[in-house]
Short mmCIF file of C-alpha atoms in Angstrom, two decimals:
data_model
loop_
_atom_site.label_atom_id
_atom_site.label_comp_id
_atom_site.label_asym_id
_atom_site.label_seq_id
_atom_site.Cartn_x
_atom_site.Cartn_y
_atom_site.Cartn_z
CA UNK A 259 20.32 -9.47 -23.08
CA UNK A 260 16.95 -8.63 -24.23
CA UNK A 261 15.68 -5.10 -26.14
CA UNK A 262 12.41 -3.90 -26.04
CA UNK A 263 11.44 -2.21 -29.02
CA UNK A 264 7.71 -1.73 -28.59
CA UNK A 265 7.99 1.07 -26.29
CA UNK A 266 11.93 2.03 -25.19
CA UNK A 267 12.55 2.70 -21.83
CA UNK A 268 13.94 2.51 -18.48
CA UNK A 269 13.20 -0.77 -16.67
CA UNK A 270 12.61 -0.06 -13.36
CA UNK A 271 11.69 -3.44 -11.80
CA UNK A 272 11.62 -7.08 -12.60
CA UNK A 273 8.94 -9.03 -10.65
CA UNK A 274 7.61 -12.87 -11.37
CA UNK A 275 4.08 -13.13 -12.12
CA UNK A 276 2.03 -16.32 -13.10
CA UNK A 277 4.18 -17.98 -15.50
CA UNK A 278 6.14 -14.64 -17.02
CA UNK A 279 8.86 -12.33 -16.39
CA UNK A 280 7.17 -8.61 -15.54
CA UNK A 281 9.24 -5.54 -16.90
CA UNK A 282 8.15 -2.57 -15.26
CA UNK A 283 9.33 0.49 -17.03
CA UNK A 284 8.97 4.44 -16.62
CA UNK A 285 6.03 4.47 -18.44
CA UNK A 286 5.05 0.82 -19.41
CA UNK A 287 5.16 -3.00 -18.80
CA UNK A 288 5.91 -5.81 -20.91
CA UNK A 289 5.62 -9.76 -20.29
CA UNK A 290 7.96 -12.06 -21.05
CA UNK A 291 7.63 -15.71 -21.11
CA UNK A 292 9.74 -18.75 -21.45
CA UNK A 293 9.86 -19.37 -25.93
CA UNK A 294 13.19 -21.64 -25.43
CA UNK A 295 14.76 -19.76 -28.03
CA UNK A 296 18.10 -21.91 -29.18
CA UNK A 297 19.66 -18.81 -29.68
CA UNK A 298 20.04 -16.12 -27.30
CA UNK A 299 18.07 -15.28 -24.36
CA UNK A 300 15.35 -18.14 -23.64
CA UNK A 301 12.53 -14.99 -22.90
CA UNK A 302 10.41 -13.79 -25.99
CA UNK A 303 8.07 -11.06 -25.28
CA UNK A 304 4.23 -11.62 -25.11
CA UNK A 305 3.05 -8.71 -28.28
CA UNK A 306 -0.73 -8.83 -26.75
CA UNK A 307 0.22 -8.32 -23.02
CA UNK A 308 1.57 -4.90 -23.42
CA UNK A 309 0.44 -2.42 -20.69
CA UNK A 310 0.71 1.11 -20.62
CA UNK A 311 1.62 1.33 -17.17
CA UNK A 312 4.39 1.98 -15.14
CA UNK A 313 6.82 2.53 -12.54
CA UNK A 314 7.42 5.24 -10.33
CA UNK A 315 9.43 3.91 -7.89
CA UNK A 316 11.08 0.25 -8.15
CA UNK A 317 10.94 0.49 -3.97
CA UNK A 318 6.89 0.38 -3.95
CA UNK A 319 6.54 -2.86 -6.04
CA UNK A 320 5.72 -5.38 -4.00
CA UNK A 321 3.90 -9.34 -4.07
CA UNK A 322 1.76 -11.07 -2.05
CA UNK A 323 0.70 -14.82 -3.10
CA UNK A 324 -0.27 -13.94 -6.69
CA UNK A 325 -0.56 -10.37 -6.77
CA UNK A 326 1.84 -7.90 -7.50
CA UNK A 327 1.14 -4.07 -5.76
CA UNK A 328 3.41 -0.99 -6.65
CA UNK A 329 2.82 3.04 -7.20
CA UNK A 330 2.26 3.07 -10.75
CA UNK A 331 2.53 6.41 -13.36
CA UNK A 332 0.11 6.68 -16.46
CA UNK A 333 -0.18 9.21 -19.08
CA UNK A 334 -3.66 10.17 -17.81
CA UNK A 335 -3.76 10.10 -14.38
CA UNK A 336 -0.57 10.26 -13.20
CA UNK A 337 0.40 8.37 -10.06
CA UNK A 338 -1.74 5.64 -8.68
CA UNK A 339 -1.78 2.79 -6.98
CA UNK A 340 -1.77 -0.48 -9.09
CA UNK A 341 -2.63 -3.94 -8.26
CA UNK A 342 -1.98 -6.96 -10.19
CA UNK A 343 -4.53 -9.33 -9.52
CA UNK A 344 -4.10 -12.98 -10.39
CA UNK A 345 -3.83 -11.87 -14.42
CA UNK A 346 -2.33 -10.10 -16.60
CA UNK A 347 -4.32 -6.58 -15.85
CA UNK A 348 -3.54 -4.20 -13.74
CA UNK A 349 -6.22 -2.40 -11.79
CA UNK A 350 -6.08 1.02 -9.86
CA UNK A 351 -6.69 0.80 -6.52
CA UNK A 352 -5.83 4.12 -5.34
CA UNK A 353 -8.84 6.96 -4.51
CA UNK A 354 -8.57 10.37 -5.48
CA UNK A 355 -6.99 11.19 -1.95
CA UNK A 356 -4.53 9.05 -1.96
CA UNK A 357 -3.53 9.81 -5.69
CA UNK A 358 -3.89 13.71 -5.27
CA UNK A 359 -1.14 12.81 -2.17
CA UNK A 360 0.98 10.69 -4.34
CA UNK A 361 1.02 13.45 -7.10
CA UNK A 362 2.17 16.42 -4.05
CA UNK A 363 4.42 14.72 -3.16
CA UNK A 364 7.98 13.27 -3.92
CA UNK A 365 8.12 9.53 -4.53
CA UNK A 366 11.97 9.28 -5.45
CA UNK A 367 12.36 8.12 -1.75
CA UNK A 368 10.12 5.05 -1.14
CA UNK A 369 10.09 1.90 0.65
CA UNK A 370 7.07 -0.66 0.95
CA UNK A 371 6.07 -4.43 1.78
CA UNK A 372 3.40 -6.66 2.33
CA UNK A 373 2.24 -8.63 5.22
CA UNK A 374 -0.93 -10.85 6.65
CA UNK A 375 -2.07 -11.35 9.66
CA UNK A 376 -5.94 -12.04 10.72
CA UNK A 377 -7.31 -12.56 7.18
CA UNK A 378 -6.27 -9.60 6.13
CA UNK A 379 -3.27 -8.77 3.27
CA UNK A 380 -1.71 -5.05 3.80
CA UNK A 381 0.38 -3.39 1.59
CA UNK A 382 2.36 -0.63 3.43
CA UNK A 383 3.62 2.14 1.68
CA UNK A 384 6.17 5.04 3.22
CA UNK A 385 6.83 7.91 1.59
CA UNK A 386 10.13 9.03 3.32
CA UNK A 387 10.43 12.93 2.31
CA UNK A 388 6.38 12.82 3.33
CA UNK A 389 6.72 11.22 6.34
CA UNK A 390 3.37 9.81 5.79
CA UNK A 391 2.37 5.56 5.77
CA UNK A 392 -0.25 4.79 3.44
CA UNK A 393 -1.43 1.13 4.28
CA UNK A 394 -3.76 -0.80 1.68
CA UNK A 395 -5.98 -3.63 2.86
CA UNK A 396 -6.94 -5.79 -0.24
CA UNK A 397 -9.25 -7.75 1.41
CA UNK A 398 -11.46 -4.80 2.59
CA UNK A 399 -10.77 -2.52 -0.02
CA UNK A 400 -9.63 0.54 2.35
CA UNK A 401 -6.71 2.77 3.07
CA UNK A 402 -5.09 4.20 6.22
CA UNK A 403 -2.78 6.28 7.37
CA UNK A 404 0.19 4.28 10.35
CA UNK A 405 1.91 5.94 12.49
CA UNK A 406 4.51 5.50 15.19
CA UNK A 407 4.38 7.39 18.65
CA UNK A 408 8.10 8.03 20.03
CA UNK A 409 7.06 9.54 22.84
CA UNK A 410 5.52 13.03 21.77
CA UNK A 411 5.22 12.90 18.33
CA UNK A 412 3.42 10.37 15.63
CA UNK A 413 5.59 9.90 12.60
CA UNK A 414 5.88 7.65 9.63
CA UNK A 415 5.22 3.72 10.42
CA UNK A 416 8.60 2.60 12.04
CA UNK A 417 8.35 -1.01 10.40
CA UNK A 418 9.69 -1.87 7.36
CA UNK A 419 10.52 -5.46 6.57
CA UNK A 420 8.48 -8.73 7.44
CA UNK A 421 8.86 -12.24 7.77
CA UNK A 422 6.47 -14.91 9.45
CA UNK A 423 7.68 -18.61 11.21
CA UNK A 424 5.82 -20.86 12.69
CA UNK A 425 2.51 -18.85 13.21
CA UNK A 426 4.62 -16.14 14.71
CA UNK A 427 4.46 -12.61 13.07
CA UNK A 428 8.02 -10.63 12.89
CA UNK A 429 8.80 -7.04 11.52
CA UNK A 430 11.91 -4.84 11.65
CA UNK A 431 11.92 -1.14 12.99
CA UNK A 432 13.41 0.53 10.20
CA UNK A 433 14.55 3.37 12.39
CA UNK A 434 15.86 1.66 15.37
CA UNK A 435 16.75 -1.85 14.42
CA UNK A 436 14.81 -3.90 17.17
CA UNK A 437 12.47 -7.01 15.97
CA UNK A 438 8.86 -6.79 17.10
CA UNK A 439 6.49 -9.29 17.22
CA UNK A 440 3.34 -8.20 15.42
CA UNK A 441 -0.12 -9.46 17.51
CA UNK A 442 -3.57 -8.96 17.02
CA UNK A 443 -3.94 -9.39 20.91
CA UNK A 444 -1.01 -6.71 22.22
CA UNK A 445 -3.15 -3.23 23.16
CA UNK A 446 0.07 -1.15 22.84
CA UNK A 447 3.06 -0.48 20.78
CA UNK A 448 6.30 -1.17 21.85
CA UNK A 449 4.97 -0.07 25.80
CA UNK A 450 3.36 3.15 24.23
CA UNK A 451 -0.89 3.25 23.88
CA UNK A 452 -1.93 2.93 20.43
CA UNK A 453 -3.72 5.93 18.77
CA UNK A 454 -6.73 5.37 16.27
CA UNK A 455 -8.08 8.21 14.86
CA UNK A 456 -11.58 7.68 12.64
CA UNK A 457 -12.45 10.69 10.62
CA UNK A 458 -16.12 10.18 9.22
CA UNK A 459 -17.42 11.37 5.66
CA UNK A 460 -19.62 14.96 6.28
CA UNK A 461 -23.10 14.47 8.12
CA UNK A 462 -25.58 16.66 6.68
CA UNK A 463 -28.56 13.72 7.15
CA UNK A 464 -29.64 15.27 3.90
CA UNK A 465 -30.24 18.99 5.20
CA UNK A 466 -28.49 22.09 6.16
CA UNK A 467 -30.83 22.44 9.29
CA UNK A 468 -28.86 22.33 12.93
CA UNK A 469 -28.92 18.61 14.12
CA UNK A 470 -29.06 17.50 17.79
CA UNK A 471 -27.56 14.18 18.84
CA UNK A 472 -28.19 13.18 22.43
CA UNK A 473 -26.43 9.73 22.44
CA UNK A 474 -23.05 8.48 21.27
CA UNK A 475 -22.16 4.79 21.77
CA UNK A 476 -18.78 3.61 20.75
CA UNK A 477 -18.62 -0.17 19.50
CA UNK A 478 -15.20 -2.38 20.09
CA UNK A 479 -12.90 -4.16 22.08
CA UNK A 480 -13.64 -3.74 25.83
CA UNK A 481 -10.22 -2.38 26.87
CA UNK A 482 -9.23 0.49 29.11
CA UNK A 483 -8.23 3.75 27.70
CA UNK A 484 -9.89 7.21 26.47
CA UNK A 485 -11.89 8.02 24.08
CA UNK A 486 -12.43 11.91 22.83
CA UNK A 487 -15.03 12.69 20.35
CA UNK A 488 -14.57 16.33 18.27
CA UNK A 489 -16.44 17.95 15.42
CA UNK A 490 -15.97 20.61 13.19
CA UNK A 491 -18.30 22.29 10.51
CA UNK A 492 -15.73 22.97 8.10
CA UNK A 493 -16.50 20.18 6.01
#
């Protein structure tokens, strides 16, 4: 067994990256790498690779190729998002909305994974207690909220494990144990319509002066269904 004595703690995950061992800890993360001790365990820890960074939740880490994603708690700003890009760095990739949710709200009860389909790698995050999905896309750099429609309600994203064979996309429903197939081409979910809601930033076109729009064209698939457009001026 190995004891870290730079910064004691409790390890909360274990996760390969490049060539070393990643500790994730409450409140930091060390790298270990292969020294072939002759005595002992094999690992020695890297001294210059130590991160003050850590773990909130062991369920959140996840990997995708060579990056490494998971909800990450530092001195400063408490819970974020952090993605481990290729190196040995971690970045935030959280905004201030989805950090000021992370900090509300409990994150003792947490499951996440990865998955890619079109181009585009998603990190999907549920926050159980919530009931809220937080979905990453690293390729475009933007977050969303998933949801499920049972019938009347939207809740939480039902899927929560992934797997892909032979071009064919596959997820588990985490609250009723049936496999879907996941398609870019499929216009509804599990026989149910699929809601998108798009919530812009605040229009002021620079002034505080009453606007007038006479024409709104909506851009996208040519598929049937409704469209309803609402505004507020509550900011």
């Amino acid at each position: 067994f190995l004891t870290d004595n730079n910064d004691p703690d409790r390890t909360v995950a274990i996760i390969r990256q490049l060539n070393y061992v990643v500790v994730l800890q409450q409140r930091s993360m060390e790298f270990y790498y292969d020294a072939a001790n002759p005595v002992g365990s094999p690992l020695s820890i890297q001294q210059s690779l130590s991160v003050e960074v850590g773990c909130a939740d062991g369920d959140s880490v996840a990997k995708m190729d060579n990056s490494v994603i998971w909800v990450g708690t530092s001195r400063l700003h408490g819970r974020g998002v952090y993605l481990l890009d290729n190196g040995t760095q971690p970045t935030i990739v959280s905004t201030p909305a989805i950090e000021r949710f992370l900090n509300a709200n409990p994150t003792n009860s947490i499951y996440s994974f990865v998955f890619k389909i079109a181009g585009h790698n998603f990190y999907i995050l549920t926050l159980k207690e919530a009931g809220q999905t937080l979905v990453y896309d690293l390729n475009e750099k933007e977050w969303y909220i998933w949801t499920t429609f049972d019938g009347s309600n939207e809740v939480s994203f039902n899927l929560g494990f992934y797997t892909e064979f032979n071009g064919t996309y596959f997820a588990l429903g985490r609250n009723d144990g049936i496999i879907y197939q996941i398609s870019t081409t499929t216009y509804t979910d599990n026989l149910q319509p699929i809601y998108l809601r798009v919530v812009t930033d605040l229009v002021d076109n620079g002034t505080s002066k009453r606007k007038f729009y006479n024409k709104v064209e909506l851009i996208g698939d040519k598929v049937s269904g409704n469209c309803v457009i609402s505004n507020s001026n509550d900011d």
